[in-house]
PDB file of C-alpha atoms (C1' of nucleotides) in Angstrom:
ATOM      1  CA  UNK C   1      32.428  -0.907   1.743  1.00 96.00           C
ATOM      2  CA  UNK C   2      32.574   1.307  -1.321  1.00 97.00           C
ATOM      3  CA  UNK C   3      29.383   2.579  -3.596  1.00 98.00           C
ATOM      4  CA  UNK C   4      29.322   0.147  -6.235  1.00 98.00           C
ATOM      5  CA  UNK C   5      26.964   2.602  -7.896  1.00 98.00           C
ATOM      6  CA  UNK C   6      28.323   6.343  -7.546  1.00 98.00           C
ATOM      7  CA  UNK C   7      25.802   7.883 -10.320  1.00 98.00           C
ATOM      8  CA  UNK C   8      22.565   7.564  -8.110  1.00 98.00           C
ATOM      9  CA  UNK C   9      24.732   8.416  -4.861  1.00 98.00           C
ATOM     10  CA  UNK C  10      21.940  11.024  -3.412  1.00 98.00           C
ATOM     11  CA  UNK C  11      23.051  14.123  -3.946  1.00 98.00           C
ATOM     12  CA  UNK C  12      21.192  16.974  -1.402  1.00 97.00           C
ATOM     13  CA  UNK C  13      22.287  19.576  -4.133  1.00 97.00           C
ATOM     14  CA  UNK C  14      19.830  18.533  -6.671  1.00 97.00           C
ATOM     15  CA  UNK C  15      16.665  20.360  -7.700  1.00 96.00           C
ATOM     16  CA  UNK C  16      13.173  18.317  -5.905  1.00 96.00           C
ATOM     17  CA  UNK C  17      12.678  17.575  -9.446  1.00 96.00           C
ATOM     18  CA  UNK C  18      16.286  16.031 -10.121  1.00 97.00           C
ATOM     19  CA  UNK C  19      15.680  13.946  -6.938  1.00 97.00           C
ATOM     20  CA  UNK C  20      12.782  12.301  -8.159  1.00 97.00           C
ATOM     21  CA  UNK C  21      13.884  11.495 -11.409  1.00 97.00           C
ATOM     22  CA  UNK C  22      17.049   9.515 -10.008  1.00 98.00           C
ATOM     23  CA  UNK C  23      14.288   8.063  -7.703  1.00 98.00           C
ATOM     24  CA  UNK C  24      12.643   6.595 -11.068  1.00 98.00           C
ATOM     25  CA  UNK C  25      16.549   5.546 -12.389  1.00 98.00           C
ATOM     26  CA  UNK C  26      16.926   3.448  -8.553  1.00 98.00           C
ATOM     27  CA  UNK C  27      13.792   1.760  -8.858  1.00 98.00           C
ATOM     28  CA  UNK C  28      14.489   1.024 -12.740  1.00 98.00           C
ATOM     29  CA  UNK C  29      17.972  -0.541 -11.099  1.00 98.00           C
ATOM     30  CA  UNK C  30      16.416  -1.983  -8.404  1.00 98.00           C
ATOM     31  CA  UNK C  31      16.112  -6.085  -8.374  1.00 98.00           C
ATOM     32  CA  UNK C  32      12.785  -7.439  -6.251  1.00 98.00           C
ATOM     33  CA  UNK C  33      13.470 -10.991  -6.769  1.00 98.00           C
ATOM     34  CA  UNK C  34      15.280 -12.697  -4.126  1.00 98.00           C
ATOM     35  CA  UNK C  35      19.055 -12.414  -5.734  1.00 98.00           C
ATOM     36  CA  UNK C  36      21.581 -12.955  -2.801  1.00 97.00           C
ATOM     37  CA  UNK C  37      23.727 -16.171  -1.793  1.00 95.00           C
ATOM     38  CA  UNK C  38      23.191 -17.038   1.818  1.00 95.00           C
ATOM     39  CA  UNK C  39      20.119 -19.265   2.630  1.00 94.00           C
ATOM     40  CA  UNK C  40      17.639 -17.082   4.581  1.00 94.00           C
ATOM     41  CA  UNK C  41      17.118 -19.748   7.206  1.00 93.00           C
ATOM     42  CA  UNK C  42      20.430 -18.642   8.176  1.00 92.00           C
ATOM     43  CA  UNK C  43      19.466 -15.384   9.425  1.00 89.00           C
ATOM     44  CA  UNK C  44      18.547 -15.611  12.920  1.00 86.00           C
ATOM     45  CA  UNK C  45      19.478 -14.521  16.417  1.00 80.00           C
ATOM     46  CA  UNK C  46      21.192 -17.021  18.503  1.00 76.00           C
ATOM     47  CA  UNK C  47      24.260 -18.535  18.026  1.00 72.00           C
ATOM     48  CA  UNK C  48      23.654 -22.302  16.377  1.00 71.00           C
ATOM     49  CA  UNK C  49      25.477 -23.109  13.557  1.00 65.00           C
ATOM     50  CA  UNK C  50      24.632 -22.461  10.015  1.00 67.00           C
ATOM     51  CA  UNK C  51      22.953 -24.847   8.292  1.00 66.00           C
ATOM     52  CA  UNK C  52      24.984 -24.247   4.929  1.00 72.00           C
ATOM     53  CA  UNK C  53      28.422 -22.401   5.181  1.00 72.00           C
ATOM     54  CA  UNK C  54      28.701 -19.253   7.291  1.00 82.00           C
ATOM     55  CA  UNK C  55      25.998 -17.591   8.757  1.00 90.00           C
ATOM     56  CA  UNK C  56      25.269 -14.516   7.183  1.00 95.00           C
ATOM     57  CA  UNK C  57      26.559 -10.840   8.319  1.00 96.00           C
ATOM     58  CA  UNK C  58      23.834  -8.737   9.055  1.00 97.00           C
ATOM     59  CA  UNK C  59      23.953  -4.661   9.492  1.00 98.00           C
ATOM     60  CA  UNK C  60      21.635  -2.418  10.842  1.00 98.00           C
ATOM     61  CA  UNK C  61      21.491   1.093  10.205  1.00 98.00           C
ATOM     62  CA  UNK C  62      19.704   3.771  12.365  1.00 97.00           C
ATOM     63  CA  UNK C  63      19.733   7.463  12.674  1.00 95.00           C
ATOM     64  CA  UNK C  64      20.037  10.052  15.326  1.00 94.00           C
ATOM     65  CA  UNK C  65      20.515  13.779  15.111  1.00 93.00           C
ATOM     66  CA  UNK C  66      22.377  16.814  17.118  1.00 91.00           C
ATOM     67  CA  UNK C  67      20.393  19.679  15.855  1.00 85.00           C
ATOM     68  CA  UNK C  68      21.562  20.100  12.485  1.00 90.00           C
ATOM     69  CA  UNK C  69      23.654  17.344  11.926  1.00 95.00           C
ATOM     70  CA  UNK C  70      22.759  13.882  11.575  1.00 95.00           C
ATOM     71  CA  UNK C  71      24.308  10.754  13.274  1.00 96.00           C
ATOM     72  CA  UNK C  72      24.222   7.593  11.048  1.00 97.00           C
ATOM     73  CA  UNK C  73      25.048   4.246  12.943  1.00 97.00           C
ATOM     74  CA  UNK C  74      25.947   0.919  11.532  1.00 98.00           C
ATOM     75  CA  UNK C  75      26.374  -2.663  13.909  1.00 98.00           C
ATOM     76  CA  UNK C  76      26.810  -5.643  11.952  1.00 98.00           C
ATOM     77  CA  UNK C  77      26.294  -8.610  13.703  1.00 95.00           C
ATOM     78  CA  UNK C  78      26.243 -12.802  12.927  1.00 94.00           C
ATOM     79  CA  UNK C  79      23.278 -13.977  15.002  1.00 91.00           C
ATOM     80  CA  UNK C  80      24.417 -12.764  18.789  1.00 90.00           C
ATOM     81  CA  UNK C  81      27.733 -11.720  17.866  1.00 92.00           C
ATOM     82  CA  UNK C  82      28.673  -8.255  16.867  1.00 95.00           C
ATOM     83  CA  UNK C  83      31.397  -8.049  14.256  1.00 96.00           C
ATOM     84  CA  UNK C  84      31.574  -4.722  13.942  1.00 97.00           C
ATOM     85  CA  UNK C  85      30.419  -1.300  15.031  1.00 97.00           C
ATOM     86  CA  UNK C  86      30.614   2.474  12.983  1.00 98.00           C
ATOM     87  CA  UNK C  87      29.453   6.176  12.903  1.00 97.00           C
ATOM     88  CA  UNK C  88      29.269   9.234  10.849  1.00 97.00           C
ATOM     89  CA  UNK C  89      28.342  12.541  11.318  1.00 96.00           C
ATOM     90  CA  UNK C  90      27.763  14.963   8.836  1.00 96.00           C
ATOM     91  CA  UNK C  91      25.972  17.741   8.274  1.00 96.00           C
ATOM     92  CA  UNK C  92      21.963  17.572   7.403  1.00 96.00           C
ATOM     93  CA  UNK C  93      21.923  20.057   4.441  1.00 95.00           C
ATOM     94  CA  UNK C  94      17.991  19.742   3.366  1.00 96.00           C
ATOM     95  CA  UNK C  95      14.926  19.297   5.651  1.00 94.00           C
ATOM     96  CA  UNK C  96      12.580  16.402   5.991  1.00 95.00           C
ATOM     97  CA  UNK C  97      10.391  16.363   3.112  1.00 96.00           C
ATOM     98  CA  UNK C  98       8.347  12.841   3.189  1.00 97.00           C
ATOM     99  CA  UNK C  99       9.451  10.883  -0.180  1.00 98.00           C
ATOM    100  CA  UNK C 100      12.992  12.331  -0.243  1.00 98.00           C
ATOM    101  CA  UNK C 101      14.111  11.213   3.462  1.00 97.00           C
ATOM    102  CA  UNK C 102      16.937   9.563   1.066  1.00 98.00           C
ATOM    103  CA  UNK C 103      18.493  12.639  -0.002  1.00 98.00           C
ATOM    104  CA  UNK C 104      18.423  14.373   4.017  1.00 97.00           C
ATOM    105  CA  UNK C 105      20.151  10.951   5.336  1.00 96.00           C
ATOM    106  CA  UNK C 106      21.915   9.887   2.651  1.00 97.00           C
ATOM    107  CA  UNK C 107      25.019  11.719   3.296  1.00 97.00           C
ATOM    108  CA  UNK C 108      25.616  10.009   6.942  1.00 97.00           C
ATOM    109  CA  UNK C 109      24.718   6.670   5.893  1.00 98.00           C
ATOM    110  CA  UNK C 110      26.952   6.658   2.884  1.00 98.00           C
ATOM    111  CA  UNK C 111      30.188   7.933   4.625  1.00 98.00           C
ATOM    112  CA  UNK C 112      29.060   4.712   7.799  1.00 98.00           C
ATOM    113  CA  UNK C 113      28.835   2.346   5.353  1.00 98.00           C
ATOM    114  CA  UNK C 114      32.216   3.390   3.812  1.00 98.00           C
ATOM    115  CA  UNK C 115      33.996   2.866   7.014  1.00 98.00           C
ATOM    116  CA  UNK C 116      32.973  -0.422   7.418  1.00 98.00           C
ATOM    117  CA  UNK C 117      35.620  -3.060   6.838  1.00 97.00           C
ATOM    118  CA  UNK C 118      33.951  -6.073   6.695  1.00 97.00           C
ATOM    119  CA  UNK C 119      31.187  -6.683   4.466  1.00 95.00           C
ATOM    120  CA  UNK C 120      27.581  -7.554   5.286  1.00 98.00           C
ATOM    121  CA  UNK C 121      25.829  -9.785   3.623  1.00 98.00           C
ATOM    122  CA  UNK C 122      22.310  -8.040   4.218  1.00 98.00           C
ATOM    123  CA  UNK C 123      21.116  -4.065   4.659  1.00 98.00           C
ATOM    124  CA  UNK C 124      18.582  -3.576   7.506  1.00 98.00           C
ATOM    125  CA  UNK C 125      17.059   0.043   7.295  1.00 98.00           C
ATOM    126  CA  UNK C 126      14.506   2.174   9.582  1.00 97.00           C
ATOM    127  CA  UNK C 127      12.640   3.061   6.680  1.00 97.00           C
ATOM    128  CA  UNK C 128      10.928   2.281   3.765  1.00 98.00           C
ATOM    129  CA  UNK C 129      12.320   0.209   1.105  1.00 98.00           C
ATOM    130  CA  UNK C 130       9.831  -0.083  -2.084  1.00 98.00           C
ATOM    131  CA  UNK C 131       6.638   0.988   0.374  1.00 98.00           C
ATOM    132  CA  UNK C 132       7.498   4.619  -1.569  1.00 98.00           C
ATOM    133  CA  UNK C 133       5.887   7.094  -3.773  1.00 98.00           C
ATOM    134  CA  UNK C 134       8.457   5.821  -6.524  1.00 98.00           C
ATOM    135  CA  UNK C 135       9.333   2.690  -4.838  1.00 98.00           C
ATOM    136  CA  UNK C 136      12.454   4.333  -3.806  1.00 98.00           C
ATOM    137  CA  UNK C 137      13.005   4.496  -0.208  1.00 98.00           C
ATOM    138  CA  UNK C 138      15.979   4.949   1.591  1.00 98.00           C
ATOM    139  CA  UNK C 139      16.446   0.973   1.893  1.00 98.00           C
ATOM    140  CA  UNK C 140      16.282   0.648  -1.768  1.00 98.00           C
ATOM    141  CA  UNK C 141      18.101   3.247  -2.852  1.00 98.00           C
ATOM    142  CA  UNK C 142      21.435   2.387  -0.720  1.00 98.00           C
ATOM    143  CA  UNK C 143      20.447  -0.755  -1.336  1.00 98.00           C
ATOM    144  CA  UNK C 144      20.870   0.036  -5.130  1.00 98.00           C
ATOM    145  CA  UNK C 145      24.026   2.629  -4.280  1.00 98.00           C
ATOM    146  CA  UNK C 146      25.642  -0.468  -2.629  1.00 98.00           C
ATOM    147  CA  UNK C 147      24.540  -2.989  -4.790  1.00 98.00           C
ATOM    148  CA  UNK C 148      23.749  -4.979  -1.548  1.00 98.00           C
ATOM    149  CA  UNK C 149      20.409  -7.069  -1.067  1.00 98.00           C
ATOM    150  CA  UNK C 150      18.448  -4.945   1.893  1.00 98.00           C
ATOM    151  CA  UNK C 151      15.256  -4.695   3.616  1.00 98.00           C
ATOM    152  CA  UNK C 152      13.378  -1.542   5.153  1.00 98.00           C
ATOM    153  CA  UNK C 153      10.620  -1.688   8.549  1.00 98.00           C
ATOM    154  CA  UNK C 154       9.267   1.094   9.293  1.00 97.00           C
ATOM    155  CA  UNK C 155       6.785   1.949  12.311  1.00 96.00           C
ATOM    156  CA  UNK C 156       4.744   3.928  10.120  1.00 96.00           C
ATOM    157  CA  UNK C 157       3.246   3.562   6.634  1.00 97.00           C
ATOM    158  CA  UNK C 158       4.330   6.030   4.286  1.00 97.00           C
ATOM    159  CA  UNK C 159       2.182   5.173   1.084  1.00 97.00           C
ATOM    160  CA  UNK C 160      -0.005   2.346  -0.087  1.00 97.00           C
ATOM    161  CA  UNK C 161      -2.986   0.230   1.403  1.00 96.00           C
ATOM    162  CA  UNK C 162      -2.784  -2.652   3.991  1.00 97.00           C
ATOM    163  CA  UNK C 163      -4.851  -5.449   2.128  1.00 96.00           C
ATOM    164  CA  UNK C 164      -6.625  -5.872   5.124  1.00 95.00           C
ATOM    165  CA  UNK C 165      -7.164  -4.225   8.699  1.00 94.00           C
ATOM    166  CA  UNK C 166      -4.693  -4.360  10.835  1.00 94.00           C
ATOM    167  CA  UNK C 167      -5.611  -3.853  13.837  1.00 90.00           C
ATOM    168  CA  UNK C 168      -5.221  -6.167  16.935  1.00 86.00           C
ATOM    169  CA  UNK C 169      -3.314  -8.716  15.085  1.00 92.00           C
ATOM    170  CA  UNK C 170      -1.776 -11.711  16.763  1.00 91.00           C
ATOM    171  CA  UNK C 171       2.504 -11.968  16.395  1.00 92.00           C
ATOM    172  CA  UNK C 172       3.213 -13.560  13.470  1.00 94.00           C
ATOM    173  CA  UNK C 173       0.273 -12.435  11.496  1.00 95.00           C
ATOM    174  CA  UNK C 174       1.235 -10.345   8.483  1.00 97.00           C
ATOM    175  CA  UNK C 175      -0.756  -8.915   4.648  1.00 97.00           C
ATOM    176  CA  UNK C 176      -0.090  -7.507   1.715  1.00 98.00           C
ATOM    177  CA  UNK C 177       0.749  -4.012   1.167  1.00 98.00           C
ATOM    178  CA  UNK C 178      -0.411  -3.145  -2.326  1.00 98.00           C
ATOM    179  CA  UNK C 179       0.079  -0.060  -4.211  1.00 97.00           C
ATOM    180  CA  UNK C 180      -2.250   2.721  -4.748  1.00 96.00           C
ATOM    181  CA  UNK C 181      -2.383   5.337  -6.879  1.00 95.00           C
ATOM    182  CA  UNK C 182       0.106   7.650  -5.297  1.00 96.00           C
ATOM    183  CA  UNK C 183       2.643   4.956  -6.137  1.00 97.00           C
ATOM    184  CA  UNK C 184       3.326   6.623  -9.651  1.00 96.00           C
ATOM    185  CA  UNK C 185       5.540   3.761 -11.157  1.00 97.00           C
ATOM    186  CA  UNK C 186       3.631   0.715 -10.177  1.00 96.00           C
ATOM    187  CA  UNK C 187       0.370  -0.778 -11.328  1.00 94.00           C
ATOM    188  CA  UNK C 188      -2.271  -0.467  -8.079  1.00 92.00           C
ATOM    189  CA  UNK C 189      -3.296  -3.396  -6.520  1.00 95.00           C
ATOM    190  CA  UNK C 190       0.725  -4.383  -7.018  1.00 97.00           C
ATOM    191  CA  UNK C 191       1.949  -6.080  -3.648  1.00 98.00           C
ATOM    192  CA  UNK C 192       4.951  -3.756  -2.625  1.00 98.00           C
ATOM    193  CA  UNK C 193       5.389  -4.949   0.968  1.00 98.00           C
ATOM    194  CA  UNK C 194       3.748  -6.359   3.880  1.00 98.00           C
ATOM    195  CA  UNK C 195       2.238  -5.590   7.377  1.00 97.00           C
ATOM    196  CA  UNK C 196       3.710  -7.569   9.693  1.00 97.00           C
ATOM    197  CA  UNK C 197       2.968  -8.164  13.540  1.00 95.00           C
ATOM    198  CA  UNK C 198       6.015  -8.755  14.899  1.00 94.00           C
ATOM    199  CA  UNK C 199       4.927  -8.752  18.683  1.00 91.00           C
ATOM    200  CA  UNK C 200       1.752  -8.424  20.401  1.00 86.00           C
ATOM    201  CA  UNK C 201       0.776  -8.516  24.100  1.00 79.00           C
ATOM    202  CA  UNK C 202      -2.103 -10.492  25.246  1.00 74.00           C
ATOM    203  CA  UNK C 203      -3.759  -7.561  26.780  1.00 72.00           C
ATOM    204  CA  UNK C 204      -3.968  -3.717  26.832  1.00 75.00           C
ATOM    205  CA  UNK C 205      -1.350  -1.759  24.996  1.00 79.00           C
ATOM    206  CA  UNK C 206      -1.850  -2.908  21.626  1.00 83.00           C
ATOM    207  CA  UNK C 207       1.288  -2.994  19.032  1.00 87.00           C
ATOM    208  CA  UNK C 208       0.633  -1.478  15.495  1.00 92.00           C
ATOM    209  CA  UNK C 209       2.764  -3.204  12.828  1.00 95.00           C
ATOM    210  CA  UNK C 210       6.035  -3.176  11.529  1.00 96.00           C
ATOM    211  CA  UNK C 211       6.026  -2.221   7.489  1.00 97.00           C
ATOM    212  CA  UNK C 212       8.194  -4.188   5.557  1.00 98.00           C
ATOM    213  CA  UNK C 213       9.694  -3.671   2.067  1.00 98.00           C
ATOM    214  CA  UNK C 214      11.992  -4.925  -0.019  1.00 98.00           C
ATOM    215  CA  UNK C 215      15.172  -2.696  -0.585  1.00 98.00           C
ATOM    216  CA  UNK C 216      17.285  -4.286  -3.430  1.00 98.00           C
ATOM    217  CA  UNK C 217      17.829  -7.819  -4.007  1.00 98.00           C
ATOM    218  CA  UNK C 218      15.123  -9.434  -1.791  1.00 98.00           C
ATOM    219  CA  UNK C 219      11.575 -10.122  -2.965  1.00 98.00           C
ATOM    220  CA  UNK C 220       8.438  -8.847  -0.228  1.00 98.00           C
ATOM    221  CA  UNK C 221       7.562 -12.439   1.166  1.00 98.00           C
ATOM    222  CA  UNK C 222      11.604 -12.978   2.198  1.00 98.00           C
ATOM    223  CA  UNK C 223      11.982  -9.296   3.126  1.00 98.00           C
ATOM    224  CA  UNK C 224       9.298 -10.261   5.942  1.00 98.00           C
ATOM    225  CA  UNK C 225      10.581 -13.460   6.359  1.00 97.00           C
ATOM    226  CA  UNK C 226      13.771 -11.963   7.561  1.00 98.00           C
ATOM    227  CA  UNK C 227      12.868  -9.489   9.511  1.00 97.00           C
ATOM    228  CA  UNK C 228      10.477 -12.318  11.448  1.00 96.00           C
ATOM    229  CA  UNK C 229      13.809 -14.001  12.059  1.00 96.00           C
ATOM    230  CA  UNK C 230      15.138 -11.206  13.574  1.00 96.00           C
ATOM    231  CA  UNK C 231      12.685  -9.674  16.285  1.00 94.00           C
ATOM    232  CA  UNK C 232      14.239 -11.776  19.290  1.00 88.00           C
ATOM    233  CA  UNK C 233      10.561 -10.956  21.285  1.00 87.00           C
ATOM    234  CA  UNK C 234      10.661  -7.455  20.560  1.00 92.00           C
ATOM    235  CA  UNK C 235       9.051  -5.257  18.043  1.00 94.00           C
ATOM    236  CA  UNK C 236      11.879  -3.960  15.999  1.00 96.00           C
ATOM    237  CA  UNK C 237      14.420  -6.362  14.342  1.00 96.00           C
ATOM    238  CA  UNK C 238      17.625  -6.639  17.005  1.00 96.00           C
ATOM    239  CA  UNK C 239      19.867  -5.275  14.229  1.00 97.00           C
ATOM    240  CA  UNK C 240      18.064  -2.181  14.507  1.00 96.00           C
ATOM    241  CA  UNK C 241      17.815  -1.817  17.996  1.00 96.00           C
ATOM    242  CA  UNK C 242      21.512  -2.323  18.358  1.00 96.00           C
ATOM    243  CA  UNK C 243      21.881   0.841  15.120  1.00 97.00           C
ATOM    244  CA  UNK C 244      19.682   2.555  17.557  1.00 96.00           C
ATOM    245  CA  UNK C 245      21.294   2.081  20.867  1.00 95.00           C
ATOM    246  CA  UNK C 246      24.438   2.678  19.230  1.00 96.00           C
ATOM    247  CA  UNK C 247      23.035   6.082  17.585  1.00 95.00           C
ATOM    248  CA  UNK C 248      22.393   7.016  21.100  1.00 93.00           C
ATOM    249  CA  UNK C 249      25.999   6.033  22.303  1.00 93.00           C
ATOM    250  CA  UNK C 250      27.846   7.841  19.642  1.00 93.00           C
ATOM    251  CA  UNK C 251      25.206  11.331  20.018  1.00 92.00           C
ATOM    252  CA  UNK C 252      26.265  11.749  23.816  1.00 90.00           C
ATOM    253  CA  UNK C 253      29.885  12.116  22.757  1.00 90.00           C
ATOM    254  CA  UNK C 254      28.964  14.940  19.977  1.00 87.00           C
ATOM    255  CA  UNK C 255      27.525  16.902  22.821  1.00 80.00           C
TER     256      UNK C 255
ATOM    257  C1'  DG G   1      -8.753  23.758  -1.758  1.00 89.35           C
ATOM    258  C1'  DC G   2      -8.354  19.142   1.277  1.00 89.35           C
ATOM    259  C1'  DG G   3      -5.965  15.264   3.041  1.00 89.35           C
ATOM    260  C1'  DA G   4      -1.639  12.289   3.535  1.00 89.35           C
ATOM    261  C1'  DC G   5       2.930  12.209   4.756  1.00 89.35           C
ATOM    262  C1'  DA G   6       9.297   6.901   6.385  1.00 89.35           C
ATOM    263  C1'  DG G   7      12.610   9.644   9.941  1.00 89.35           C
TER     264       DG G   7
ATOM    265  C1'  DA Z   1      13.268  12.196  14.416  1.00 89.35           C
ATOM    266  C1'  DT Z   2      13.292  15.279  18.961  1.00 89.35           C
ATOM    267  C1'  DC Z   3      11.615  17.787  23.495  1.00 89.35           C
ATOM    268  C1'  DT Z   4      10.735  14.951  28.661  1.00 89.35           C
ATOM    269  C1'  DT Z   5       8.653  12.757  34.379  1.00 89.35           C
ATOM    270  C1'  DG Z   6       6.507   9.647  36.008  1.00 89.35           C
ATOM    271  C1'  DT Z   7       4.436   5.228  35.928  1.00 89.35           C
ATOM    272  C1'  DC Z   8       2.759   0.470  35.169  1.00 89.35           C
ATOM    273  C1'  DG Z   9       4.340  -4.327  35.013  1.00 89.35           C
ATOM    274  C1'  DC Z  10       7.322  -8.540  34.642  1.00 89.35           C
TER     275       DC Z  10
END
DNA sequence: GCGACAG
DNA sequence: ATCTTGTCGC
């Protein structure tokens, strides 16, 4: 897979100031409508058969890091199957700043991705897509970089106000996440992503959330719709959770 | 100045 | 994200 987009590549060189304004260029690029080919209903675990065509390549993408150098991982699976597994490691030249996570990860991600031989059909970050201060998360900018639909869920909510509470929640129960006024390129009250309870146990320990948002390509009621299609019984997305195991596989041998 | 803050 | 033992439950 090659950038498709090389000017809003993020760059860890640039000023805070230069990061954000290519942060306003990869929203302006962005597309929030649901532009891909594959019929959503294809994406799901299991290993039926499509309903139209092929089922649709999936990839998730997780990070890990070895003090200061960060591990990206990539699996890309159809339903069950894994097609195909990748790493990079490179070194983390800027620290965590919230709103710029982008520009610290970037440079893994980007040389994973471009090792990959086969090409996914979706992008499944651990992160925020358009839940962002300029709607410019890291799934929506390599979304944009890649010109490849994709979908962040994150455990935690970066920016923005749940439409209701959401606490307690029973699976399968999900709101509106709607802009507020730290968003600084969309109107408040604008729905940039959802809540979504993606497990819950009957009792006790009770499971906040996921936070789903659109990266590039994919509107906010299929982003959710996907990832709902994707938690086998667990709460993060099985793409993801393979990214992660496999972050944790490819970390032990850098050690 | 205070509070908020993906991974 | 990462540093970490034990512990509760299916």
């Amino acid at each position: 897979m090659r950038p498709v987009r090389p000017e809003f590549l993020p760059d860890p060189a640039l000023s805070r100031e230069e990061m954000e304004t290519l942060q306003f260029d990869v929203a302006a690029a962005a597309d929030w409508t649901d532009a891909f080919d594959f019929d959503p209903r294809d994406v799901s675990l299991g290993t039926e058969a499509s309903l139209t065509g092929e089922r649709p390549l999936v990839a998730g993408v997780d990070q890990a890091f070895l003090g200061d150098r960060g591990v990206s991982a990539v699996v890309v699976s159809r339903g069950d199957t894994v097609v195909e597994r990748v790493h990079a490691v490179t070194d983390l030249e800027i620290p965590y700043v919230p709103g710029l996570l982008s520009f610290r990860e970037g440079g893994p991600i980007v040389a994973a991705l471009e090792k990959l031989s086969c090409d996914p059909d979706l992008l499944l970050f651990d992160g925020s897509g358009r839940i962002h201060f300029r709607q410019a998360g890291l799934a929506t900018h390599l979304g944009v970089v890649f010109d490849r639909p994709s979908v962040g869920v994150a455990k935690s909510l970066l920016c923005g106000r749940p439409t209701e509470d959401v606490d307690g929640r029973p699976e399968g129960w999900r709101t509106d996440v709607v802009a507020d006024d730290t968003v600084e390129n969309a109107d408040p009250g604008e729905v940039i992503g959802h809540a979504y309870q993606s497990r819950q146990y009957d009792s006790e320990p009770i499971i906040n959330p996921l936070y789903v948002s659109p990266g590039h390509r994919v509107s906010v009621p299929t982003a959710t719709d996907l990832v709902s299609r994707l938690c086998g019984g667990y709460k993060l997305p099985e793409p993801t959770r393979r990214a992660d195991a496999y972050a944790d596989e490819a970390k032990a041998e850098y050690r």
